Amino acid sequence: MLWWQLPFLMLLIVGSVLIIRQQHNMPYQHNQGFIFGTTYSITYQSDKDLQAEIEAELLKVDGEFSMFNDTSTVARINRGETVVQSEMFKEVFQLAQTVHRETDGAFDITVAPLVNAWGFGFKHEQMPTRQQVDSLLKIRNQYDFAAIAKGYGSDAVARLLRRHDVSNFMVEIGGEIVTQGISERRVPWKIGVTKPTDDSLSVSGELQTVLNLTDVAMATSGNYRNFYYKGGKKYAHTIDPKTGYPVQHSLLSATVLSKSCATADAYATSFMVMGIERAKAVLERHPELMAYFIYANPDGTNGVWFSPSLKEKIEN
């Protein structure tokens, strides 16, 4: 090394030390609130509280995809109004169509009338007849983005935080999560996967496992919270778009990891329709996805299957 290079090297070392010290001293912000009919919880390392900007971003997503907002783009389209679609709407619609193709129709944003008919939407009606189901199967002009909008909302907040040069964060909206960097404890984010129980009030909260995550998104879909019994038979909220009936298989919970939370959200829903074996076939075609499945054994116990690439993220 030449002698005249030493000052530059010392300057680089001192600068790196100052940056690391600043990162250690910078606080983590904690924002919580209510959006999309559910709660959100966002933790991020920043010297600024960005909640106002975060909520403004979430309201943009709500204004496009909320079924509870009469002025949203999807609500207007469902009423038959002519709407100029935004780039955001086009992006999510295209992703929905892509996952629809990749899952052989298991993901379907037009399934809402069937969901409502079976009593899992806005109102609980009598169980539909075969004729009613057949009729509803022909209706494909009503959109419902509930199975992808929360994931997209988490992605949108993550992009906002990155625009503010935030390196370490965890965004969670209704259980759909995006992680980047490290937590306040200077370790990867520890995210729990809930153990499936017949707990429609969600008061149990017992964890099946804990995943150590960073720079990845995660979404979970399950039948164990939204269900009802009628005539001694259990009806889960996942409707097969092809048959028009609630699915009947052993899969209780599907957790999917992907770079995009909207993608993870859509595939988690799809896998709950498809069941384990068909879901595994999709995973073989998409190595960029990882999954953690919890299923019911014939003896009533729960079993677990997960992608081999996920093993290193599971906390022992």
PDB file of C-alpha atoms in Angstrom:
ATOM      1  CA  MET A   1       0.000   0.000   0.000  1.00  0.00           C
ATOM      2  CA  LEU A   2       1.291   3.444  -0.881  1.00  0.00           C
ATOM      3  CA  TRP A   3       1.714   5.954   1.964  1.00  0.00           C
ATOM      4  CA  TRP A   4      -0.629   8.488   0.348  1.00  0.00           C
ATOM      5  CA  GLN A   5      -3.473   5.948   0.443  1.00  0.00           C
ATOM      6  CA  LEU A   6      -3.453   5.741   4.249  1.00  0.00           C
ATOM      7  CA  PRO A   7      -5.525   8.914   4.873  1.00  0.00           C
ATOM      8  CA  PHE A   8      -8.266   7.662   2.550  1.00  0.00           C
ATOM      9  CA  LEU A   9      -8.293   4.271   4.285  1.00  0.00           C
ATOM     10  CA  MET A  10      -8.523   5.884   7.723  1.00  0.00           C
ATOM     11  CA  LEU A  11     -11.353   8.146   6.508  1.00  0.00           C
ATOM     12  CA  LEU A  12     -13.240   5.088   5.192  1.00  0.00           C
ATOM     13  CA  ILE A  13     -12.827   3.233   8.494  1.00  0.00           C
ATOM     14  CA  VAL A  14     -13.924   6.217  10.600  1.00  0.00           C
ATOM     15  CA  GLY A  15     -16.916   6.815   8.317  1.00  0.00           C
ATOM     16  CA  SER A  16     -17.989   3.172   8.546  1.00  0.00           C
ATOM     17  CA  VAL A  17     -17.748   3.233  12.345  1.00  0.00           C
ATOM     18  CA  LEU A  18     -19.874   6.401  12.517  1.00  0.00           C
ATOM     19  CA  ILE A  19     -22.540   4.907  10.240  1.00  0.00           C
ATOM     20  CA  ILE A  20     -22.715   1.700  12.296  1.00  0.00           C
ATOM     21  CA  ARG A  21     -22.926   3.707  15.535  1.00  0.00           C
ATOM     22  CA  GLN A  22     -25.701   5.866  14.078  1.00  0.00           C
ATOM     23  CA  GLN A  23     -27.650   2.755  13.026  1.00  0.00           C
ATOM     24  CA  HIS A  24     -27.346   1.301  16.518  1.00  0.00           C
ATOM     25  CA  ASN A  25     -28.538   4.520  18.122  1.00  0.00           C
ATOM     26  CA  MET A  26     -31.438   5.156  15.728  1.00  0.00           C
ATOM     27  CA  PRO A  27     -34.753   4.238  17.394  1.00  0.00           C
ATOM     28  CA  TYR A  28     -37.385   1.831  16.109  1.00  0.00           C
ATOM     29  CA  GLN A  29     -40.835   3.290  15.513  1.00  0.00           C
ATOM     30  CA  HIS A  30     -44.008   1.329  16.289  1.00  0.00           C
ATOM     31  CA  ASN A  31     -47.190   2.216  14.394  1.00  0.00           C
ATOM     32  CA  GLN A  32     -50.542   0.479  14.804  1.00  0.00           C
ATOM     33  CA  GLY A  33     -53.985   1.079  13.412  1.00  0.00           C
ATOM     34  CA  PHE A  34     -56.989  -0.251  11.513  1.00  0.00           C
ATOM     35  CA  ILE A  35     -57.337  -0.726   7.766  1.00  0.00           C
ATOM     36  CA  PHE A  36     -59.042  -3.105   5.282  1.00  0.00           C
ATOM     37  CA  GLY A  37     -61.374  -4.294   8.060  1.00  0.00           C
ATOM     38  CA  THR A  38     -58.416  -5.529  10.110  1.00  0.00           C
ATOM     39  CA  THR A  39     -55.469  -4.276  12.160  1.00  0.00           C
ATOM     40  CA  TYR A  40     -51.966  -3.324  11.113  1.00  0.00           C
ATOM     41  CA  SER A  41     -48.711  -3.252  13.072  1.00  0.00           C
ATOM     42  CA  ILE A  42     -45.541  -1.754  11.615  1.00  0.00           C
ATOM     43  CA  THR A  43     -42.099  -1.619  13.247  1.00  0.00           C
ATOM     44  CA  TYR A  44     -39.247   0.198  11.527  1.00  0.00           C
ATOM     45  CA  GLN A  45     -35.918   1.823  12.366  1.00  0.00           C
ATOM     46  CA  SER A  46     -36.120   5.529  11.657  1.00  0.00           C
ATOM     47  CA  ASP A  47     -35.627   8.849  13.406  1.00  0.00           C
ATOM     48  CA  LYS A  48     -38.992   9.945  11.943  1.00  0.00           C
ATOM     49  CA  ASP A  49     -42.509   8.759  12.721  1.00  0.00           C
ATOM     50  CA  LEU A  50     -43.955   7.967   9.283  1.00  0.00           C
ATOM     51  CA  GLN A  51     -47.428   6.868  10.376  1.00  0.00           C
ATOM     52  CA  ALA A  52     -49.233   9.699   8.555  1.00  0.00           C
ATOM     53  CA  GLU A  53     -47.560   8.763   5.275  1.00  0.00           C
ATOM     54  CA  ILE A  54     -48.114   5.055   5.917  1.00  0.00           C
ATOM     55  CA  GLU A  55     -51.829   5.565   6.466  1.00  0.00           C
ATOM     56  CA  ALA A  56     -52.078   7.749   3.370  1.00  0.00           C
ATOM     57  CA  GLU A  57     -50.507   4.927   1.346  1.00  0.00           C
ATOM     58  CA  LEU A  58     -52.891   2.375   2.851  1.00  0.00           C
ATOM     59  CA  LEU A  59     -55.873   4.584   2.035  1.00  0.00           C
ATOM     60  CA  LYS A  60     -54.772   4.577  -1.623  1.00  0.00           C
ATOM     61  CA  VAL A  61     -54.920   0.779  -1.618  1.00  0.00           C
ATOM     62  CA  ASP A  62     -58.250   0.869   0.220  1.00  0.00           C
ATOM     63  CA  GLY A  63     -59.577   3.280  -2.404  1.00  0.00           C
ATOM     64  CA  GLU A  64     -58.854   0.728  -5.110  1.00  0.00           C
ATOM     65  CA  PHE A  65     -59.781  -2.646  -3.596  1.00  0.00           C
ATOM     66  CA  SER A  66     -61.985  -2.293  -0.516  1.00  0.00           C
ATOM     67  CA  MET A  67     -65.361  -4.039  -0.615  1.00  0.00           C
ATOM     68  CA  PHE A  68     -66.385  -1.912   2.379  1.00  0.00           C
ATOM     69  CA  ASN A  69     -65.739   1.391   0.583  1.00  0.00           C
ATOM     70  CA  ASP A  70     -68.615   2.337  -1.741  1.00  0.00           C
ATOM     71  CA  THR A  71     -66.354   4.702  -3.676  1.00  0.00           C
ATOM     72  CA  SER A  72     -63.515   2.209  -4.262  1.00  0.00           C
ATOM     73  CA  THR A  73     -62.611   1.221  -7.791  1.00  0.00           C
ATOM     74  CA  VAL A  74     -63.717  -2.377  -7.296  1.00  0.00           C
ATOM     75  CA  ALA A  75     -67.056  -1.329  -5.771  1.00  0.00           C
ATOM     76  CA  ARG A  76     -67.737   0.963  -8.716  1.00  0.00           C
ATOM     77  CA  ILE A  77     -66.800  -1.717 -11.246  1.00  0.00           C
ATOM     78  CA  ASN A  78     -69.077  -4.195  -9.472  1.00  0.00           C
ATOM     79  CA  ARG A  79     -71.948  -1.700  -9.823  1.00  0.00           C
ATOM     80  CA  GLY A  80     -71.345  -1.575 -13.564  1.00  0.00           C
ATOM     81  CA  GLU A  81     -69.847   1.911 -13.636  1.00  0.00           C
ATOM     82  CA  THR A  82     -67.252   2.879 -16.221  1.00  0.00           C
ATOM     83  CA  VAL A  83     -63.969   3.395 -14.377  1.00  0.00           C
ATOM     84  CA  VAL A  84     -60.526   4.475 -15.578  1.00  0.00           C
ATOM     85  CA  GLN A  85     -58.267   1.876 -13.983  1.00  0.00           C
ATOM     86  CA  SER A  86     -55.149   3.084 -12.187  1.00  0.00           C
ATOM     87  CA  GLU A  87     -51.716   1.492 -12.588  1.00  0.00           C
ATOM     88  CA  MET A  88     -52.141   0.038  -9.089  1.00  0.00           C
ATOM     89  CA  PHE A  89     -55.401  -1.649 -10.034  1.00  0.00           C
ATOM     90  CA  LYS A  90     -53.923  -3.003 -13.262  1.00  0.00           C
ATOM     91  CA  GLU A  91     -50.885  -4.367 -11.401  1.00  0.00           C
ATOM     92  CA  VAL A  92     -52.933  -6.302  -8.844  1.00  0.00           C
ATOM     93  CA  PHE A  93     -55.475  -7.483 -11.418  1.00  0.00           C
ATOM     94  CA  GLN A  94     -52.658  -8.812 -13.617  1.00  0.00           C
ATOM     95  CA  LEU A  95     -51.060 -10.623 -10.665  1.00  0.00           C
ATOM     96  CA  ALA A  96     -54.435 -12.173  -9.805  1.00  0.00           C
ATOM     97  CA  GLN A  97     -54.773 -13.412 -13.380  1.00  0.00           C
ATOM     98  CA  THR A  98     -51.251 -14.839 -13.321  1.00  0.00           C
ATOM     99  CA  VAL A  99     -51.844 -16.793 -10.108  1.00  0.00           C
ATOM    100  CA  HIS A 100     -55.206 -17.929 -11.502  1.00  0.00           C
ATOM    101  CA  ARG A 101     -53.398 -19.503 -14.463  1.00  0.00           C
ATOM    102  CA  GLU A 102     -50.562 -20.971 -12.394  1.00  0.00           C
ATOM    103  CA  THR A 103     -53.001 -22.643  -9.987  1.00  0.00           C
ATOM    104  CA  ASP A 104     -55.387 -23.961 -12.641  1.00  0.00           C
ATOM    105  CA  GLY A 105     -58.133 -21.629 -11.478  1.00  0.00           C
ATOM    106  CA  ALA A 106     -57.807 -22.234  -7.733  1.00  0.00           C
ATOM    107  CA  PHE A 107     -57.242 -18.504  -7.218  1.00  0.00           C
ATOM    108  CA  ASP A 108     -60.268 -16.608  -8.489  1.00  0.00           C
ATOM    109  CA  ILE A 109     -61.201 -13.007  -7.693  1.00  0.00           C
ATOM    110  CA  THR A 110     -64.745 -13.624  -8.991  1.00  0.00           C
ATOM    111  CA  VAL A 111     -65.682 -16.181  -6.330  1.00  0.00           C
ATOM    112  CA  ALA A 112     -67.297 -13.630  -3.962  1.00  0.00           C
ATOM    113  CA  PRO A 113     -70.960 -14.431  -4.817  1.00  0.00           C
ATOM    114  CA  LEU A 114     -70.346 -18.063  -3.881  1.00  0.00           C
ATOM    115  CA  VAL A 115     -68.579 -17.104  -0.659  1.00  0.00           C
ATOM    116  CA  ASN A 116     -71.538 -14.930   0.298  1.00  0.00           C
ATOM    117  CA  ALA A 117     -74.030 -17.649  -0.630  1.00  0.00           C
ATOM    118  CA  TRP A 118     -72.326 -20.056   1.759  1.00  0.00           C
ATOM    119  CA  GLY A 119     -72.546 -17.529   4.566  1.00  0.00           C
ATOM    120  CA  PHE A 120     -68.988 -16.206   4.798  1.00  0.00           C
ATOM    121  CA  GLY A 121     -69.482 -12.772   3.293  1.00  0.00           C
ATOM    122  CA  PHE A 122     -71.624  -9.823   4.299  1.00  0.00           C
ATOM    123  CA  LYS A 123     -74.669 -11.871   5.240  1.00  0.00           C
ATOM    124  CA  HIS A 124     -75.486 -15.400   6.344  1.00  0.00           C
ATOM    125  CA  GLU A 125     -78.200 -16.906   4.207  1.00  0.00           C
ATOM    126  CA  GLN A 126     -79.659 -20.396   4.037  1.00  0.00           C
ATOM    127  CA  MET A 127     -77.347 -22.985   2.548  1.00  0.00           C
ATOM    128  CA  PRO A 128     -77.516 -22.706  -1.255  1.00  0.00           C
ATOM    129  CA  THR A 129     -79.131 -25.379  -3.372  1.00  0.00           C
ATOM    130  CA  ARG A 130     -77.318 -27.153  -6.203  1.00  0.00           C
ATOM    131  CA  GLN A 131     -79.280 -25.033  -8.673  1.00  0.00           C
ATOM    132  CA  GLN A 132     -78.221 -21.826  -6.925  1.00  0.00           C
ATOM    133  CA  VAL A 133     -74.577 -22.907  -6.904  1.00  0.00           C
ATOM    134  CA  ASP A 134     -74.716 -23.750 -10.614  1.00  0.00           C
ATOM    135  CA  SER A 135     -76.228 -20.356 -11.325  1.00  0.00           C
ATOM    136  CA  LEU A 136     -73.593 -18.511  -9.292  1.00  0.00           C
ATOM    137  CA  LEU A 137     -70.792 -20.434 -10.998  1.00  0.00           C
ATOM    138  CA  LYS A 138     -71.813 -18.692 -14.209  1.00  0.00           C
ATOM    139  CA  ILE A 139     -71.500 -15.213 -12.663  1.00  0.00           C
ATOM    140  CA  ARG A 140     -67.975 -13.893 -13.228  1.00  0.00           C
ATOM    141  CA  ASN A 141     -68.516 -10.130 -13.261  1.00  0.00           C
ATOM    142  CA  GLN A 142     -68.137  -9.390  -9.537  1.00  0.00           C
ATOM    143  CA  TYR A 143     -64.588  -8.850  -8.287  1.00  0.00           C
ATOM    144  CA  ASP A 144     -63.301  -9.378  -4.758  1.00  0.00           C
ATOM    145  CA  PHE A 145     -59.616  -8.706  -4.007  1.00  0.00           C
ATOM    146  CA  ALA A 146     -59.780  -9.696  -0.327  1.00  0.00           C
ATOM    147  CA  ALA A 147     -57.347 -12.589  -0.859  1.00  0.00           C
ATOM    148  CA  ILE A 148     -54.634 -10.350  -2.285  1.00  0.00           C
ATOM    149  CA  ALA A 149     -55.261  -6.749  -1.133  1.00  0.00           C
ATOM    150  CA  LYS A 150     -53.818  -7.093   2.378  1.00  0.00           C
ATOM    151  CA  GLY A 151     -50.642  -8.587   0.960  1.00  0.00           C
ATOM    152  CA  TYR A 152     -50.433  -5.803  -1.610  1.00  0.00           C
ATOM    153  CA  GLY A 153     -50.986  -3.245   1.143  1.00  0.00           C
ATOM    154  CA  SER A 154     -48.030  -4.676   3.061  1.00  0.00           C
ATOM    155  CA  ASP A 155     -45.922  -4.441  -0.103  1.00  0.00           C
ATOM    156  CA  ALA A 156     -47.012  -0.827  -0.619  1.00  0.00           C
ATOM    157  CA  VAL A 157     -45.936   0.160   2.901  1.00  0.00           C
ATOM    158  CA  ALA A 158     -42.630  -1.673   2.444  1.00  0.00           C
ATOM    159  CA  ARG A 159     -41.970   0.314  -0.734  1.00  0.00           C
ATOM    160  CA  LEU A 160     -42.786   3.547   1.108  1.00  0.00           C
ATOM    161  CA  LEU A 161     -40.304   2.697   3.870  1.00  0.00           C
ATOM    162  CA  ARG A 162     -37.602   1.902   1.321  1.00  0.00           C
ATOM    163  CA  ARG A 163     -38.208   5.284  -0.342  1.00  0.00           C
ATOM    164  CA  HIS A 164     -37.376   6.788   3.041  1.00  0.00           C
ATOM    165  CA  ASP A 165     -34.160   4.731   3.135  1.00  0.00           C
ATOM    166  CA  VAL A 166     -35.436   2.570   5.977  1.00  0.00           C
ATOM    167  CA  SER A 167     -33.360  -0.627   6.005  1.00  0.00           C
ATOM    168  CA  ASN A 168     -34.876  -2.515   8.932  1.00  0.00           C
ATOM    169  CA  PHE A 169     -38.631  -3.039   9.175  1.00  0.00           C
ATOM    170  CA  MET A 170     -41.508  -5.453   9.665  1.00  0.00           C
ATOM    171  CA  VAL A 171     -44.896  -4.650   8.140  1.00  0.00           C
ATOM    172  CA  GLU A 172     -47.938  -6.678   9.198  1.00  0.00           C
ATOM    173  CA  ILE A 173     -51.499  -6.162   7.966  1.00  0.00           C
ATOM    174  CA  GLY A 174     -54.027  -8.742   9.115  1.00  0.00           C
ATOM    175  CA  GLY A 175     -51.298 -11.381   9.363  1.00  0.00           C
ATOM    176  CA  GLU A 176     -49.715 -10.620   5.972  1.00  0.00           C
ATOM    177  CA  ILE A 177     -46.085  -9.666   6.554  1.00  0.00           C
ATOM    178  CA  VAL A 178     -43.080  -8.112   4.845  1.00  0.00           C
ATOM    179  CA  THR A 179     -39.682  -8.155   6.555  1.00  0.00           C
ATOM    180  CA  GLN A 180     -36.385  -6.509   5.774  1.00  0.00           C
ATOM    181  CA  GLY A 181     -33.144  -6.272   7.706  1.00  0.00           C
ATOM    182  CA  ILE A 182     -33.118  -6.955  11.435  1.00  0.00           C
ATOM    183  CA  SER A 183     -35.276  -6.323  14.500  1.00  0.00           C
ATOM    184  CA  GLU A 184     -34.546  -4.162  17.521  1.00  0.00           C
ATOM    185  CA  ARG A 185     -32.753  -7.133  19.074  1.00  0.00           C
ATOM    186  CA  ARG A 186     -30.287  -7.097  16.139  1.00  0.00           C
ATOM    187  CA  VAL A 187     -31.503 -10.495  14.934  1.00  0.00           C
ATOM    188  CA  PRO A 188     -33.837 -11.617  12.106  1.00  0.00           C
ATOM    189  CA  TRP A 189     -37.544 -10.968  12.641  1.00  0.00           C
ATOM    190  CA  LYS A 190     -39.226 -13.792  14.544  1.00  0.00           C
ATOM    191  CA  ILE A 191     -42.653 -14.489  13.038  1.00  0.00           C
ATOM    192  CA  GLY A 192     -45.011 -17.065  14.516  1.00  0.00           C
ATOM    193  CA  VAL A 193     -47.185 -19.523  12.605  1.00  0.00           C
ATOM    194  CA  THR A 194     -50.416 -20.083  14.534  1.00  0.00           C
ATOM    195  CA  LYS A 195     -51.409 -23.629  15.453  1.00  0.00           C
ATOM    196  CA  PRO A 196     -54.778 -24.468  13.837  1.00  0.00           C
ATOM    197  CA  THR A 197     -57.598 -24.963  16.321  1.00  0.00           C
ATOM    198  CA  ASP A 198     -61.382 -24.610  16.056  1.00  0.00           C
ATOM    199  CA  ASP A 199     -60.997 -21.088  17.418  1.00  0.00           C
ATOM    200  CA  SER A 200     -63.366 -18.846  15.493  1.00  0.00           C
ATOM    201  CA  LEU A 201     -62.825 -16.023  17.994  1.00  0.00           C
ATOM    202  CA  SER A 202     -59.030 -16.173  17.544  1.00  0.00           C
ATOM    203  CA  VAL A 203     -58.410 -16.161  21.301  1.00  0.00           C
ATOM    204  CA  SER A 204     -56.025 -19.125  21.453  1.00  0.00           C
ATOM    205  CA  GLY A 205     -53.004 -17.790  19.609  1.00  0.00           C
ATOM    206  CA  GLU A 206     -50.893 -20.893  20.306  1.00  0.00           C
ATOM    207  CA  LEU A 207     -47.958 -21.118  17.918  1.00  0.00           C
ATOM    208  CA  GLN A 208     -47.071 -24.106  15.787  1.00  0.00           C
ATOM    209  CA  THR A 209     -43.584 -22.781  15.070  1.00  0.00           C
ATOM    210  CA  VAL A 210     -41.519 -19.600  14.785  1.00  0.00           C
ATOM    211  CA  LEU A 211     -39.729 -18.534  11.596  1.00  0.00           C
ATOM    212  CA  ASN A 212     -36.618 -16.347  11.494  1.00  0.00           C
ATOM    213  CA  LEU A 213     -37.220 -14.042   8.549  1.00  0.00           C
ATOM    214  CA  THR A 214     -35.449 -11.217   6.794  1.00  0.00           C
ATOM    215  CA  ASP A 215     -35.885  -9.751   3.317  1.00  0.00           C
ATOM    216  CA  VAL A 216     -38.924 -11.907   2.595  1.00  0.00           C
ATOM    217  CA  ALA A 217     -42.730 -11.646   2.689  1.00  0.00           C
ATOM    218  CA  MET A 218     -45.104 -14.124   4.316  1.00  0.00           C
ATOM    219  CA  ALA A 219     -48.842 -14.780   4.184  1.00  0.00           C
ATOM    220  CA  THR A 220     -51.027 -17.406   5.836  1.00  0.00           C
ATOM    221  CA  SER A 221     -54.462 -18.727   4.911  1.00  0.00           C
ATOM    222  CA  GLY A 222     -56.469 -21.203   6.956  1.00  0.00           C
ATOM    223  CA  ASN A 223     -59.858 -22.806   7.474  1.00  0.00           C
ATOM    224  CA  TYR A 224     -59.675 -23.061  11.226  1.00  0.00           C
ATOM    225  CA  ARG A 225     -61.025 -19.613  12.166  1.00  0.00           C
ATOM    226  CA  ASN A 226     -63.769 -18.917   9.653  1.00  0.00           C
ATOM    227  CA  PHE A 227     -66.241 -21.788   9.661  1.00  0.00           C
ATOM    228  CA  TYR A 228     -69.630 -22.873  10.931  1.00  0.00           C
ATOM    229  CA  TYR A 229     -71.489 -26.081  11.705  1.00  0.00           C
ATOM    230  CA  LYS A 230     -74.839 -26.962  10.174  1.00  0.00           C
ATOM    231  CA  GLY A 231     -76.570 -30.309  10.352  1.00  0.00           C
ATOM    232  CA  GLY A 232     -73.624 -31.729  12.248  1.00  0.00           C
ATOM    233  CA  LYS A 233     -71.218 -30.933   9.392  1.00  0.00           C
ATOM    234  CA  LYS A 234     -68.404 -28.394   9.399  1.00  0.00           C
ATOM    235  CA  TYR A 235     -68.297 -25.888   6.527  1.00  0.00           C
ATOM    236  CA  ALA A 236     -65.036 -24.003   6.034  1.00  0.00           C
ATOM    237  CA  HIS A 237     -64.825 -20.603   4.355  1.00  0.00           C
ATOM    238  CA  THR A 238     -62.571 -21.677   1.469  1.00  0.00           C
ATOM    239  CA  ILE A 239     -64.732 -22.152  -1.614  1.00  0.00           C
ATOM    240  CA  ASP A 240     -63.499 -24.125  -4.614  1.00  0.00           C
ATOM    241  CA  PRO A 241     -64.154 -21.809  -7.608  1.00  0.00           C
ATOM    242  CA  LYS A 242     -64.659 -24.811  -9.899  1.00  0.00           C
ATOM    243  CA  THR A 243     -67.227 -26.752  -7.852  1.00  0.00           C
ATOM    244  CA  GLY A 244     -68.822 -23.843  -5.995  1.00  0.00           C
ATOM    245  CA  TYR A 245     -68.669 -25.814  -2.726  1.00  0.00           C
ATOM    246  CA  PRO A 246     -66.507 -25.478   0.404  1.00  0.00           C
ATOM    247  CA  VAL A 247     -63.329 -27.512   0.063  1.00  0.00           C
ATOM    248  CA  GLN A 248     -63.123 -30.861   1.817  1.00  0.00           C
ATOM    249  CA  HIS A 249     -59.530 -31.955   2.398  1.00  0.00           C
ATOM    250  CA  SER A 250     -56.982 -32.301   5.184  1.00  0.00           C
ATOM    251  CA  LEU A 251     -55.111 -28.997   4.776  1.00  0.00           C
ATOM    252  CA  LEU A 252     -55.769 -26.696   7.741  1.00  0.00           C
ATOM    253  CA  SER A 253     -53.280 -23.891   7.188  1.00  0.00           C
ATOM    254  CA  ALA A 254     -51.020 -22.758   4.356  1.00  0.00           C
ATOM    255  CA  THR A 255     -48.178 -20.310   4.943  1.00  0.00           C
ATOM    256  CA  VAL A 256     -46.316 -19.057   1.878  1.00  0.00           C
ATOM    257  CA  LEU A 257     -43.073 -17.076   1.653  1.00  0.00           C
ATOM    258  CA  SER A 258     -42.195 -14.975  -1.368  1.00  0.00           C
ATOM    259  CA  LYS A 259     -40.444 -11.749  -2.290  1.00  0.00           C
ATOM    260  CA  SER A 260     -43.883 -10.179  -2.790  1.00  0.00           C
ATOM    261  CA  CYS A 261     -46.522 -10.327  -0.058  1.00  0.00           C
ATOM    262  CA  ALA A 262     -49.332 -10.005  -2.609  1.00  0.00           C
ATOM    263  CA  THR A 263     -47.940 -13.095  -4.345  1.00  0.00           C
ATOM    264  CA  ALA A 264     -47.634 -14.976  -1.048  1.00  0.00           C
ATOM    265  CA  ASP A 265     -51.187 -13.936  -0.121  1.00  0.00           C
ATOM    266  CA  ALA A 266     -52.661 -15.190  -3.396  1.00  0.00           C
ATOM    267  CA  TYR A 267     -50.803 -18.508  -3.358  1.00  0.00           C
ATOM    268  CA  ALA A 268     -51.666 -19.178   0.303  1.00  0.00           C
ATOM    269  CA  THR A 269     -55.347 -18.836  -0.596  1.00  0.00           C
ATOM    270  CA  SER A 270     -54.873 -20.998  -3.690  1.00  0.00           C
ATOM    271  CA  PHE A 271     -53.188 -23.784  -1.731  1.00  0.00           C
ATOM    272  CA  MET A 272     -56.097 -23.909   0.716  1.00  0.00           C
ATOM    273  CA  VAL A 273     -58.324 -24.613  -2.284  1.00  0.00           C
ATOM    274  CA  MET A 274     -55.963 -27.131  -3.867  1.00  0.00           C
ATOM    275  CA  GLY A 275     -54.914 -29.241  -0.889  1.00  0.00           C
ATOM    276  CA  ILE A 276     -51.395 -30.475  -0.152  1.00  0.00           C
ATOM    277  CA  GLU A 277     -50.588 -32.665  -3.143  1.00  0.00           C
ATOM    278  CA  ARG A 278     -51.735 -30.198  -5.810  1.00  0.00           C
ATOM    279  CA  ALA A 279     -50.031 -27.382  -3.895  1.00  0.00           C
ATOM    280  CA  LYS A 280     -46.744 -29.312  -3.866  1.00  0.00           C
ATOM    281  CA  ALA A 281     -46.960 -29.633  -7.646  1.00  0.00           C
ATOM    282  CA  VAL A 282     -47.228 -25.838  -7.934  1.00  0.00           C
ATOM    283  CA  LEU A 283     -44.262 -25.392  -5.581  1.00  0.00           C
ATOM    284  CA  GLU A 284     -42.147 -27.675  -7.767  1.00  0.00           C
ATOM    285  CA  ARG A 285     -42.796 -25.335 -10.689  1.00  0.00           C
ATOM    286  CA  HIS A 286     -42.068 -22.260  -8.564  1.00  0.00           C
ATOM    287  CA  PRO A 287     -38.837 -22.697  -6.579  1.00  0.00           C
ATOM    288  CA  GLU A 288     -38.987 -19.005  -5.670  1.00  0.00           C
ATOM    289  CA  LEU A 289     -41.868 -19.861  -3.301  1.00  0.00           C
ATOM    290  CA  MET A 290     -41.575 -21.585   0.081  1.00  0.00           C
ATOM    291  CA  ALA A 291     -44.476 -23.075   2.036  1.00  0.00           C
ATOM    292  CA  TYR A 292     -45.325 -24.413   5.488  1.00  0.00           C
ATOM    293  CA  PHE A 293     -48.436 -26.620   5.595  1.00  0.00           C
ATOM    294  CA  ILE A 294     -50.345 -27.855   8.643  1.00  0.00           C
ATOM    295  CA  TYR A 295     -52.796 -30.669   7.959  1.00  0.00           C
ATOM    296  CA  ALA A 296     -55.134 -32.993   9.834  1.00  0.00           C
ATOM    297  CA  ASN A 297     -54.207 -36.654  10.203  1.00  0.00           C
ATOM    298  CA  PRO A 298     -56.955 -39.320  10.179  1.00  0.00           C
ATOM    299  CA  ASP A 299     -56.451 -39.855  13.927  1.00  0.00           C
ATOM    300  CA  GLY A 300     -57.224 -36.182  14.659  1.00  0.00           C
ATOM    301  CA  THR A 301     -53.646 -35.068  15.258  1.00  0.00           C
ATOM    302  CA  ASN A 302     -51.941 -32.390  13.183  1.00  0.00           C
ATOM    303  CA  GLY A 303     -49.099 -33.021  10.759  1.00  0.00           C
ATOM    304  CA  VAL A 304     -46.617 -30.605   9.199  1.00  0.00           C
ATOM    305  CA  TRP A 305     -44.942 -30.396   5.806  1.00  0.00           C
ATOM    306  CA  PHE A 306     -42.632 -27.607   4.661  1.00  0.00           C
ATOM    307  CA  SER A 307     -40.410 -26.772   1.720  1.00  0.00           C
ATOM    308  CA  PRO A 308     -36.866 -28.084   2.227  1.00  0.00           C
ATOM    309  CA  SER A 309     -35.518 -24.567   1.557  1.00  0.00           C
ATOM    310  CA  LEU A 310     -37.507 -23.319   4.542  1.00  0.00           C
ATOM    311  CA  LYS A 311     -35.751 -25.578   7.068  1.00  0.00           C
ATOM    312  CA  GLU A 312     -32.993 -23.099   7.905  1.00  0.00           C
ATOM    313  CA  LYS A 313     -35.567 -20.453   8.818  1.00  0.00           C
ATOM    314  CA  ILE A 314     -37.446 -22.609  11.336  1.00  0.00           C
ATOM    315  CA  GLU A 315     -36.494 -21.878  14.938  1.00  0.00           C
ATOM    316  CA  ASN A 316     -35.578 -25.038  16.841  1.00  0.00           C
TER     317      ASN A 316
END
